[in-house]
């Protein structure tokens, strides 16, 4: 056996109990807000055949080209840890023949995604997203509704963010624009970073997305896609903006906003926060009308988005502290063996009635137990000693105002009901 150094992989981390309370509250806000719009949860496998992402995301993308966790399993099949959620959801949509149900199918998911990215603040290799997909319509009102819903979740969480929208055209008009870009880029290859010189050949649209400082003057001078849309795409984009206006949603048109994934057509959007550093994108989304067919399914125009939970938690964590921590409602402090047994019995009884109780298993003295109760964020402590056992009356203390009084078991139960 080789040497073993204990540690998690770079770009991964543990979410500890002091973190997960916040994550749970974000997830439950998502369930609540998305539910109002008719979205139901779907859970797909975290591991998929590699081909699903190679086809669904596009071989020219950074994700497929450089970032996927791909390996062969014991049967020799190439498998990949999912780098994003959309391809799996569309696969499940096709396999479940959901198009037969008619109308727009609305699905949401949350969970871990895996990309072998360069390490930097706000970028993880295992990160978490909550995302939603509305499959089965190309109507721009669907685009506006899903954008409203994404912003609705951020609003419910008290996060201030800015919306940027663009149209990236379609199979008819985009190739002409991409050729135009390629021609422009060939004129001045010297001003581009190494990645962009490659992108100028393989995927010129991605140059627009480059974050390298040196490329910015050139990028800013490139033609804007919004000036080169076909009539269908220009009309769709105008209707989207009208629906957003009707909904009272502020946005800016960002003609250089493109998404990293090949299958996007027409609407592309991003939600950015002023509270994050260079990795300021909180959410990204867009329309992917051709994806279902690329994967061998029926025509199923669709739009979706994903919100990065790590970044959301980072913003909220700073503003909320640990207000969401759910400590025990009752900490049962005991002295002596008989009191210990009684404490376990009371805790068992109250837990069955839905109360959060904690009994310490150590041999600790009362003082130590009270300190632990404070550390755990307990709301009350119940003290059980020999005296209390004999009388069937216990002393209870409420931490919020240090009030202390005596209760019988019935009184305790009744009191906890009111808190
Ligand atoms: P994407 O799937 O690339 O469109 O990303 C959607 C959102 O997921 C982004 O706006 C980020 O908030 C988040 N995200 C993407 N990649 C990462 C990462 N490596 N680490 C943390 N969050 C990420």
GROMACS .gro file of C-alpha atoms and ligand atoms in nm:
model
  442
    1UNK     CA    1   0.000   0.000   0.000
    2UNK     CA    2   0.127   0.347  -0.089
    3UNK     CA    3   0.135   0.639   0.147
    4UNK     CA    4  -0.200   0.787   0.238
    5UNK     CA    5  -0.252   1.155   0.304
    6UNK     CA    6  -0.591   1.236   0.450
    7UNK     CA    7  -0.772   1.514   0.268
    8UNK     CA    8  -1.053   1.591   0.028
    9UNK     CA    9  -0.985   1.653  -0.339
   10UNK     CA   10  -0.900   2.011  -0.450
   11UNK     CA   11  -1.211   2.201  -0.551
   12UNK     CA   12  -1.436   1.994  -0.324
   13UNK     CA   13  -1.534   2.062   0.035
   14UNK     CA   14  -1.749   1.946   0.321
   15UNK     CA   15  -2.065   2.135   0.399
   16UNK     CA   16  -2.087   2.118   0.776
   17UNK     CA   17  -2.400   2.136   0.990
   18UNK     CA   18  -2.342   2.508   1.040
   19UNK     CA   19  -2.357   2.547   0.659
   20UNK     CA   20  -2.633   2.305   0.565
   21UNK     CA   21  -2.910   2.489   0.750
   22UNK     CA   22  -2.868   2.777   0.506
   23UNK     CA   23  -2.853   2.542   0.207
   24UNK     CA   24  -3.172   2.371   0.320
   25UNK     CA   25  -3.349   2.705   0.350
   26UNK     CA   26  -3.241   2.795  -0.007
   27UNK     CA   27  -3.364   2.459  -0.134
   28UNK     CA   28  -3.696   2.495   0.040
   29UNK     CA   29  -3.739   2.850  -0.095
   30UNK     CA   30  -3.675   2.708  -0.444
   31UNK     CA   31  -3.936   2.437  -0.393
   32UNK     CA   32  -4.183   2.696  -0.275
   33UNK     CA   33  -4.125   2.957  -0.548
   34UNK     CA   34  -4.093   2.705  -0.833
   35UNK     CA   35  -4.403   2.522  -0.711
   36UNK     CA   36  -4.605   2.841  -0.756
   37UNK     CA   37  -4.514   2.832  -1.125
   38UNK     CA   38  -4.608   2.464  -1.162
   39UNK     CA   39  -4.258   2.317  -1.160
   40UNK     CA   40  -4.213   1.970  -1.007
   41UNK     CA   41  -3.887   1.813  -0.896
   42UNK     CA   42  -3.698   1.559  -1.105
   43UNK     CA   43  -3.398   1.361  -0.977
   44UNK     CA   44  -3.173   1.216  -1.244
   45UNK     CA   45  -2.855   1.009  -1.198
   46UNK     CA   46  -2.536   1.195  -1.119
   47UNK     CA   47  -2.345   0.964  -1.354
   48UNK     CA   48  -2.441   0.934  -1.721
   49UNK     CA   49  -2.299   0.789  -2.043
   50UNK     CA   50  -2.027   1.029  -2.164
   51UNK     CA   51  -2.193   1.054  -2.503
   52UNK     CA   52  -2.495   1.231  -2.352
   53UNK     CA   53  -2.282   1.535  -2.262
   54UNK     CA   54  -2.055   1.515  -2.567
   55UNK     CA   55  -2.365   1.545  -2.786
   56UNK     CA   56  -2.582   1.754  -2.559
   57UNK     CA   57  -2.328   2.019  -2.461
   58UNK     CA   58  -2.108   2.012  -2.770
   59UNK     CA   59  -1.761   1.878  -2.836
   60UNK     CA   60  -1.615   2.229  -2.890
   61UNK     CA   61  -1.706   2.357  -2.547
   62UNK     CA   62  -1.463   2.401  -2.257
   63UNK     CA   63  -1.681   2.174  -2.047
   64UNK     CA   64  -1.661   1.878  -2.281
   65UNK     CA   65  -1.312   1.952  -2.408
   66UNK     CA   66  -1.136   2.011  -2.077
   67UNK     CA   67  -1.349   1.985  -1.769
   68UNK     CA   68  -1.539   1.660  -1.754
   69UNK     CA   69  -1.474   1.388  -1.497
   70UNK     CA   70  -1.478   1.097  -1.738
   71UNK     CA   71  -1.360   0.744  -1.678
   72UNK     CA   72  -1.430   0.385  -1.779
   73UNK     CA   73  -1.633   0.176  -1.541
   74UNK     CA   74  -1.573  -0.195  -1.477
   75UNK     CA   75  -1.762  -0.292  -1.792
   76UNK     CA   76  -1.542  -0.066  -2.006
   77UNK     CA   77  -1.816   0.191  -2.072
   78UNK     CA   78  -1.718   0.556  -2.076
   79UNK     CA   79  -1.911   0.738  -1.804
   80UNK     CA   80  -1.908   1.099  -1.681
   81UNK     CA   81  -2.007   1.276  -1.362
   82UNK     CA   82  -2.264   1.529  -1.476
   83UNK     CA   83  -2.119   1.876  -1.540
   84UNK     CA   84  -2.469   2.031  -1.567
   85UNK     CA   85  -2.832   1.930  -1.536
   86UNK     CA   86  -3.007   2.008  -1.863
   87UNK     CA   87  -2.885   1.716  -2.077
   88UNK     CA   88  -3.001   1.463  -1.817
   89UNK     CA   89  -3.341   1.628  -1.777
   90UNK     CA   90  -3.398   1.625  -2.153
   91UNK     CA   91  -3.282   1.263  -2.170
   92UNK     CA   92  -3.539   1.176  -1.901
   93UNK     CA   93  -3.803   1.378  -2.087
   94UNK     CA   94  -3.740   1.178  -2.404
   95UNK     CA   95  -3.718   0.841  -2.229
   96UNK     CA   96  -4.037   0.911  -2.035
   97UNK     CA   97  -4.213   1.021  -2.359
   98UNK     CA   98  -4.326   1.329  -2.167
   99UNK     CA   99  -4.407   1.514  -2.489
  100UNK     CA  100  -4.718   1.292  -2.519
  101UNK     CA  101  -4.866   1.466  -2.217
  102UNK     CA  102  -4.895   1.785  -2.421
  103UNK     CA  103  -4.842   2.139  -2.298
  104UNK     CA  104  -4.526   2.264  -2.138
  105UNK     CA  105  -4.350   2.020  -1.907
  106UNK     CA  106  -4.199   2.206  -1.611
  107UNK     CA  107  -3.922   2.033  -1.419
  108UNK     CA  108  -3.670   2.149  -1.163
  109UNK     CA  109  -3.368   1.984  -0.999
  110UNK     CA  110  -3.098   2.054  -0.749
  111UNK     CA  111  -2.777   1.878  -0.667
  112UNK     CA  112  -2.404   1.852  -0.728
  113UNK     CA  113  -2.233   1.912  -1.064
  114UNK     CA  114  -1.871   1.831  -1.149
  115UNK     CA  115  -1.626   2.029  -1.362
  116UNK     CA  116  -1.250   2.007  -1.347
  117UNK     CA  117  -1.200   2.385  -1.355
  118UNK     CA  118  -0.898   2.595  -1.276
  119UNK     CA  119  -0.920   2.679  -0.910
  120UNK     CA  120  -1.027   3.030  -0.819
  121UNK     CA  121  -1.253   3.197  -0.566
  122UNK     CA  122  -1.619   3.113  -0.631
  123UNK     CA  123  -1.529   2.822  -0.860
  124UNK     CA  124  -1.547   2.468  -0.734
  125UNK     CA  125  -1.496   2.134  -0.900
  126UNK     CA  126  -1.793   1.991  -0.719
  127UNK     CA  127  -2.047   2.268  -0.703
  128UNK     CA  128  -2.421   2.279  -0.662
  129UNK     CA  129  -2.699   2.410  -0.878
  130UNK     CA  130  -3.071   2.445  -0.859
  131UNK     CA  131  -3.216   2.463  -1.207
  132UNK     CA  132  -3.543   2.452  -1.394
  133UNK     CA  133  -3.644   2.350  -1.745
  134UNK     CA  134  -3.969   2.431  -1.928
  135UNK     CA  135  -3.993   2.193  -2.222
  136UNK     CA  136  -4.246   2.198  -2.505
  137UNK     CA  137  -4.296   2.555  -2.623
  138UNK     CA  138  -4.106   2.822  -2.811
  139UNK     CA  139  -4.332   3.102  -2.699
  140UNK     CA  140  -4.132   3.400  -2.567
  141UNK     CA  141  -4.379   3.431  -2.278
  142UNK     CA  142  -4.233   3.106  -2.142
  143UNK     CA  143  -3.888   3.268  -2.151
  144UNK     CA  144  -4.017   3.571  -1.963
  145UNK     CA  145  -4.197   3.352  -1.708
  146UNK     CA  146  -3.894   3.139  -1.629
  147UNK     CA  147  -3.676   3.450  -1.594
  148UNK     CA  148  -3.938   3.598  -1.361
  149UNK     CA  149  -3.927   3.276  -1.159
  150UNK     CA  150  -3.545   3.275  -1.129
  151UNK     CA  151  -3.552   3.636  -1.012
  152UNK     CA  152  -3.847   3.551  -0.785
  153UNK     CA  153  -3.634   3.298  -0.599
  154UNK     CA  154  -3.350   3.546  -0.554
  155UNK     CA  155  -3.599   3.807  -0.440
  156UNK     CA  156  -3.756   3.566  -0.189
  157UNK     CA  157  -3.407   3.514  -0.047
  158UNK     CA  158  -3.342   3.888  -0.034
  159UNK     CA  159  -3.064   3.882  -0.296
  160UNK     CA  160  -3.025   4.187  -0.516
  161UNK     CA  161  -2.921   4.101  -0.871
  162UNK     CA  162  -2.908   4.238  -1.222
  163UNK     CA  163  -3.056   4.068  -1.529
  164UNK     CA  164  -2.874   4.064  -1.865
  165UNK     CA  165  -3.050   3.927  -2.172
  166UNK     CA  166  -2.948   3.858  -2.527
  167UNK     CA  167  -3.052   3.659  -2.831
  168UNK     CA  168  -2.792   3.428  -2.980
  169UNK     CA  169  -2.992   3.364  -3.297
  170UNK     CA  170  -3.082   3.029  -3.443
  171UNK     CA  171  -2.956   2.768  -3.686
  172UNK     CA  172  -3.049   3.000  -3.973
  173UNK     CA  173  -2.894   3.328  -3.870
  174UNK     CA  174  -2.616   3.234  -3.629
  175UNK     CA  175  -2.386   3.056  -3.878
  176UNK     CA  176  -2.375   3.375  -4.088
  177UNK     CA  177  -2.285   3.580  -3.781
  178UNK     CA  178  -2.023   3.325  -3.674
  179UNK     CA  179  -1.859   3.352  -4.017
  180UNK     CA  180  -1.858   3.728  -3.984
  181UNK     CA  181  -1.690   3.695  -3.644
  182UNK     CA  182  -1.435   3.451  -3.780
  183UNK     CA  183  -1.347   3.690  -4.062
  184UNK     CA  184  -1.311   3.980  -3.817
  185UNK     CA  185  -1.096   3.775  -3.581
  186UNK     CA  186  -0.865   3.662  -3.858
  187UNK     CA  187  -0.783   4.026  -3.929
  188UNK     CA  188  -0.610   4.073  -3.594
  189UNK     CA  189  -0.510   3.738  -3.441
  190UNK     CA  190  -0.218   3.904  -3.262
  191UNK     CA  191  -0.442   4.085  -3.014
  192UNK     CA  192  -0.597   3.766  -2.883
  193UNK     CA  193  -0.505   3.534  -2.598
  194UNK     CA  194  -0.399   3.182  -2.681
  195UNK     CA  195  -0.741   3.033  -2.599
  196UNK     CA  196  -0.912   3.290  -2.820
  197UNK     CA  197  -0.679   3.221  -3.115
  198UNK     CA  198  -0.797   2.861  -3.096
  199UNK     CA  199  -1.160   2.964  -3.040
  200UNK     CA  200  -1.140   3.195  -3.343
  201UNK     CA  201  -1.109   2.877  -3.547
  202UNK     CA  202  -1.318   2.624  -3.357
  203UNK     CA  203  -1.591   2.828  -3.189
  204UNK     CA  204  -1.563   3.205  -3.256
  205UNK     CA  205  -1.874   3.281  -3.051
  206UNK     CA  206  -1.683   3.185  -2.738
  207UNK     CA  207  -1.437   3.470  -2.796
  208UNK     CA  208  -1.718   3.706  -2.689
  209UNK     CA  209  -1.719   3.532  -2.353
  210UNK     CA  210  -1.344   3.570  -2.290
  211UNK     CA  211  -1.258   3.724  -1.955
  212UNK     CA  212  -0.888   3.793  -2.035
  213UNK     CA  213  -0.815   4.164  -1.998
  214UNK     CA  214  -0.601   4.185  -2.312
  215UNK     CA  215  -0.882   4.056  -2.535
  216UNK     CA  216  -1.139   4.312  -2.422
  217UNK     CA  217  -1.065   4.598  -2.666
  218UNK     CA  218  -1.092   4.358  -2.958
  219UNK     CA  219  -1.405   4.191  -2.822
  220UNK     CA  220  -1.573   4.528  -2.769
  221UNK     CA  221  -1.512   4.618  -3.135
  222UNK     CA  222  -1.665   4.296  -3.275
  223UNK     CA  223  -2.005   4.315  -3.447
  224UNK     CA  224  -2.304   4.258  -3.215
  225UNK     CA  225  -2.519   3.953  -3.279
  226UNK     CA  226  -2.834   4.155  -3.211
  227UNK     CA  227  -2.765   4.343  -3.537
  228UNK     CA  228  -2.751   4.018  -3.732
  229UNK     CA  229  -3.059   3.824  -3.621
  230UNK     CA  230  -3.306   3.684  -3.876
  231UNK     CA  231  -3.660   3.822  -3.870
  232UNK     CA  232  -3.788   3.527  -3.665
  233UNK     CA  233  -3.524   3.567  -3.394
  234UNK     CA  234  -3.548   3.947  -3.388
  235UNK     CA  235  -3.927   3.917  -3.343
  236UNK     CA  236  -3.889   3.656  -3.067
  237UNK     CA  237  -3.639   3.878  -2.883
  238UNK     CA  238  -3.863   4.184  -2.915
  239UNK     CA  239  -4.158   3.987  -2.772
  240UNK     CA  240  -3.946   3.859  -2.484
  241UNK     CA  241  -3.851   4.215  -2.395
  242UNK     CA  242  -4.214   4.325  -2.417
  243UNK     CA  243  -4.318   4.044  -2.179
  244UNK     CA  244  -4.041   4.142  -1.938
  245UNK     CA  245  -4.158   4.504  -1.954
  246UNK     CA  246  -4.516   4.393  -1.883
  247UNK     CA  247  -4.393   4.202  -1.580
  248UNK     CA  248  -4.207   4.509  -1.456
  249UNK     CA  249  -3.871   4.332  -1.477
  250UNK     CA  250  -3.566   4.552  -1.531
  251UNK     CA  251  -3.295   4.418  -1.762
  252UNK     CA  252  -3.012   4.525  -1.981
  253UNK     CA  253  -2.949   4.393  -2.331
  254UNK     CA  254  -2.599   4.245  -2.339
  255UNK     CA  255  -2.514   4.169  -2.704
  256UNK     CA  256  -2.191   3.995  -2.604
  257UNK     CA  257  -2.359   3.755  -2.367
  258UNK     CA  258  -2.323   3.404  -2.502
  259UNK     CA  259  -2.347   3.084  -2.309
  260UNK     CA  260  -2.077   2.821  -2.294
  261UNK     CA  261  -2.302   2.549  -2.425
  262UNK     CA  262  -2.354   2.484  -2.796
  263UNK     CA  263  -2.720   2.403  -2.787
  264UNK     CA  264  -2.846   2.746  -2.693
  265UNK     CA  265  -3.060   2.935  -2.945
  266UNK     CA  266  -3.238   3.269  -2.920
  267UNK     CA  267  -3.280   3.377  -2.558
  268UNK     CA  268  -2.967   3.373  -2.342
  269UNK     CA  269  -2.963   3.535  -2.001
  270UNK     CA  270  -2.750   3.578  -1.697
  271UNK     CA  271  -2.819   3.708  -1.351
  272UNK     CA  272  -2.524   3.882  -1.192
  273UNK     CA  273  -2.467   4.005  -0.841
  274UNK     CA  274  -2.270   4.307  -0.729
  275UNK     CA  275  -2.179   4.117  -0.413
  276UNK     CA  276  -1.952   3.865  -0.586
  277UNK     CA  277  -1.602   3.927  -0.719
  278UNK     CA  278  -1.490   3.837  -1.070
  279UNK     CA  279  -1.707   3.524  -1.064
  280UNK     CA  280  -2.017   3.739  -1.043
  281UNK     CA  281  -2.266   3.522  -1.235
  282UNK     CA  282  -2.528   3.386  -1.002
  283UNK     CA  283  -2.744   3.221  -1.264
  284UNK     CA  284  -2.737   3.149  -1.631
  285UNK     CA  285  -2.992   3.017  -1.870
  286UNK     CA  286  -3.134   3.016  -2.214
  287UNK     CA  287  -3.333   2.848  -2.483
  288UNK     CA  288  -3.224   2.518  -2.634
  289UNK     CA  289  -3.483   2.434  -2.898
  290UNK     CA  290  -3.277   2.172  -3.084
  291UNK     CA  291  -3.141   1.969  -2.793
  292UNK     CA  292  -3.412   1.705  -2.777
  293UNK     CA  293  -3.361   1.623  -3.146
  294UNK     CA  294  -2.981   1.618  -3.106
  295UNK     CA  295  -3.035   1.348  -2.843
  296UNK     CA  296  -3.267   1.148  -3.071
  297UNK     CA  297  -3.597   1.274  -2.929
  298UNK     CA  298  -3.896   1.457  -3.077
  299UNK     CA  299  -3.893   1.828  -3.153
  300UNK     CA  300  -3.926   1.989  -2.810
  301UNK     CA  301  -3.836   2.358  -2.789
  302UNK     CA  302  -3.734   2.447  -2.435
  303UNK     CA  303  -3.577   2.698  -2.203
  304UNK     CA  304  -3.406   2.658  -1.869
  305UNK     CA  305  -3.165   2.808  -1.619
  306UNK     CA  306  -2.936   2.708  -1.337
  307UNK     CA  307  -2.853   2.907  -1.026
  308UNK     CA  308  -2.519   2.842  -0.857
  309UNK     CA  309  -2.593   2.753  -0.496
  310UNK     CA  310  -2.234   2.792  -0.376
  311UNK     CA  311  -2.233   3.157  -0.479
  312UNK     CA  312  -2.583   3.215  -0.345
  313UNK     CA  313  -2.484   3.062  -0.011
  314UNK     CA  314  -2.171   3.279  -0.009
  315UNK     CA  315  -2.378   3.597  -0.044
  316UNK     CA  316  -2.646   3.489   0.201
  317UNK     CA  317  -2.399   3.346   0.450
  318UNK     CA  318  -2.238   3.686   0.484
  319UNK     CA  319  -2.564   3.867   0.543
  320UNK     CA  320  -2.740   3.612   0.761
  321UNK     CA  321  -2.481   3.478   0.999
  322UNK     CA  322  -2.623   3.165   1.152
  323UNK     CA  323  -2.973   3.290   1.216
  324UNK     CA  324  -3.106   2.981   1.041
  325UNK     CA  325  -2.939   2.731   1.265
  326UNK     CA  326  -3.192   2.497   1.412
  327UNK     CA  327  -3.065   2.413   1.758
  328UNK     CA  328  -3.265   2.189   1.993
  329UNK     CA  329  -3.583   2.329   2.142
  330UNK     CA  330  -3.507   2.149   2.462
  331UNK     CA  331  -3.174   2.041   2.607
  332UNK     CA  332  -3.224   1.787   2.885
  333UNK     CA  333  -2.953   1.824   3.148
  334UNK     CA  334  -2.932   1.540   3.399
  335UNK     CA  335  -2.751   1.448   3.716
  336UNK     CA  336  -2.720   1.083   3.820
  337UNK     CA  337  -2.809   0.755   3.649
  338UNK     CA  338  -3.179   0.761   3.728
  339UNK     CA  339  -3.207   1.115   3.591
  340UNK     CA  340  -3.024   1.006   3.274
  341UNK     CA  341  -3.281   0.732   3.211
  342UNK     CA  342  -3.561   0.982   3.276
  343UNK     CA  343  -3.403   1.235   3.038
  344UNK     CA  344  -3.389   0.974   2.762
  345UNK     CA  345  -3.752   0.883   2.829
  346UNK     CA  346  -3.874   1.243   2.819
  347UNK     CA  347  -3.673   1.314   2.504
  348UNK     CA  348  -3.814   1.004   2.333
  349UNK     CA  349  -4.167   1.108   2.427
  350UNK     CA  350  -4.125   1.466   2.305
  351UNK     CA  351  -3.949   1.368   1.980
  352UNK     CA  352  -4.248   1.152   1.892
  353UNK     CA  353  -4.451   1.469   1.924
  354UNK     CA  354  -4.218   1.650   1.685
  355UNK     CA  355  -3.997   1.841   1.930
  356UNK     CA  356  -3.622   1.874   1.878
  357UNK     CA  357  -3.451   1.742   2.192
  358UNK     CA  358  -3.092   1.683   2.290
  359UNK     CA  359  -2.955   1.464   2.569
  360UNK     CA  360  -2.581   1.464   2.628
  361UNK     CA  361  -2.424   1.123   2.674
  362UNK     CA  362  -2.113   1.234   2.857
  363UNK     CA  363  -2.055   1.212   3.228
  364UNK     CA  364  -2.049   1.589   3.231
  365UNK     CA  365  -2.138   1.801   3.527
  366UNK     CA  366  -2.433   2.035   3.511
  367UNK     CA  367  -2.213   2.331   3.428
  368UNK     CA  368  -2.058   2.152   3.130
  369UNK     CA  369  -2.399   2.045   3.005
  370UNK     CA  370  -2.532   2.400   3.026
  371UNK     CA  371  -2.230   2.525   2.830
  372UNK     CA  372  -2.295   2.264   2.561
  373UNK     CA  373  -2.663   2.366   2.548
  374UNK     CA  374  -2.554   2.721   2.475
  375UNK     CA  375  -2.310   2.608   2.208
  376UNK     CA  376  -2.578   2.404   2.033
  377UNK     CA  377  -2.811   2.703   2.032
  378UNK     CA  378  -3.073   2.530   2.251
  379UNK     CA  379  -3.380   2.740   2.324
  380UNK     CA  380  -3.452   2.584   2.664
  381UNK     CA  381  -3.283   2.363   2.913
  382UNK     CA  382  -3.466   2.121   3.140
  383UNK     CA  383  -3.285   2.024   3.458
  384UNK     CA  384  -3.340   1.675   3.596
  385UNK     CA  385  -3.176   1.585   3.929
  386UNK     CA  386  -3.274   1.348   4.209
  387UNK     CA  387  -3.491   1.612   4.369
  388UNK     CA  388  -3.681   1.683   4.051
  389UNK     CA  389  -3.726   1.310   3.987
  390UNK     CA  390  -3.879   1.255   4.328
  391UNK     CA  391  -4.122   1.548   4.290
  392UNK     CA  392  -4.207   1.492   3.923
  393UNK     CA  393  -4.142   1.863   3.870
  394UNK     CA  394  -3.853   1.992   3.662
  395UNK     CA  395  -3.686   2.322   3.636
  396UNK     CA  396  -3.694   2.477   3.288
  397UNK     CA  397  -3.492   2.773   3.172
  398UNK     CA  398  -3.558   2.978   2.862
  399UNK     CA  399  -3.234   3.113   2.715
  400UNK     CA  400  -3.390   3.407   2.531
  401UNK     CA  401  -3.480   3.594   2.852
  402UNK     CA  402  -3.321   3.372   3.122
  403UNK     CA  403  -3.663   3.309   3.273
  404UNK     CA  404  -3.669   2.998   3.492
  405UNK     CA  405  -3.973   2.815   3.630
  406UNK     CA  406  -4.098   2.469   3.728
  407UNK     CA  407  -4.309   2.237   3.515
  408UNK     CA  408  -4.467   1.894   3.533
  409UNK     CA  409  -4.440   1.672   3.228
  410UNK     CA  410  -4.791   1.779   3.112
  411UNK     CA  411  -4.711   2.147   3.160
  412UNK     CA  412  -4.385   2.107   2.970
  413UNK     CA  413  -4.562   1.945   2.677
  414UNK     CA  414  -4.830   2.211   2.673
  415UNK     CA  415  -4.573   2.491   2.697
  416UNK     CA  416  -4.363   2.356   2.408
  417UNK     CA  417  -4.677   2.348   2.192
  418UNK     CA  418  -4.702   2.724   2.232
  419UNK     CA  419  -4.343   2.805   2.131
  420LIG     P1  420  -2.357   2.725  -1.615
  420LIG     O1  421  -2.412   2.586  -1.593
  420LIG     O2  422  -2.212   2.724  -1.653
  420LIG     O3  423  -2.444   2.807  -1.702
  420LIG     O4  424  -2.357   2.798  -1.473
  420LIG     C1  425  -2.474   2.840  -1.408
  420LIG     C2  426  -2.436   2.892  -1.271
  420LIG     O5  427  -2.375   2.787  -1.197
  420LIG     C3  428  -2.330   3.001  -1.274
  420LIG     O6  429  -2.388   3.125  -1.290
  420LIG     C4  430  -2.264   2.986  -1.140
  420LIG     O7  431  -2.339   3.051  -1.040
  420LIG     C5  432  -2.272   2.838  -1.115
  420LIG     N1  433  -2.144   2.771  -1.147
  420LIG     C6  434  -2.100   2.724  -1.267
  420LIG     N2  435  -1.978   2.668  -1.255
  420LIG     C7  436  -1.944   2.678  -1.125
  420LIG     C8  437  -1.829   2.638  -1.047
  420LIG     N3  438  -1.727   2.575  -1.102
  420LIG     N4  439  -1.828   2.666  -0.916
  420LIG     C9  440  -1.932   2.729  -0.857
  420LIG     N5  441  -2.042   2.769  -0.924
  420LIG    C10  442  -2.048   2.744  -1.056
   0.00000   0.00000   0.00000
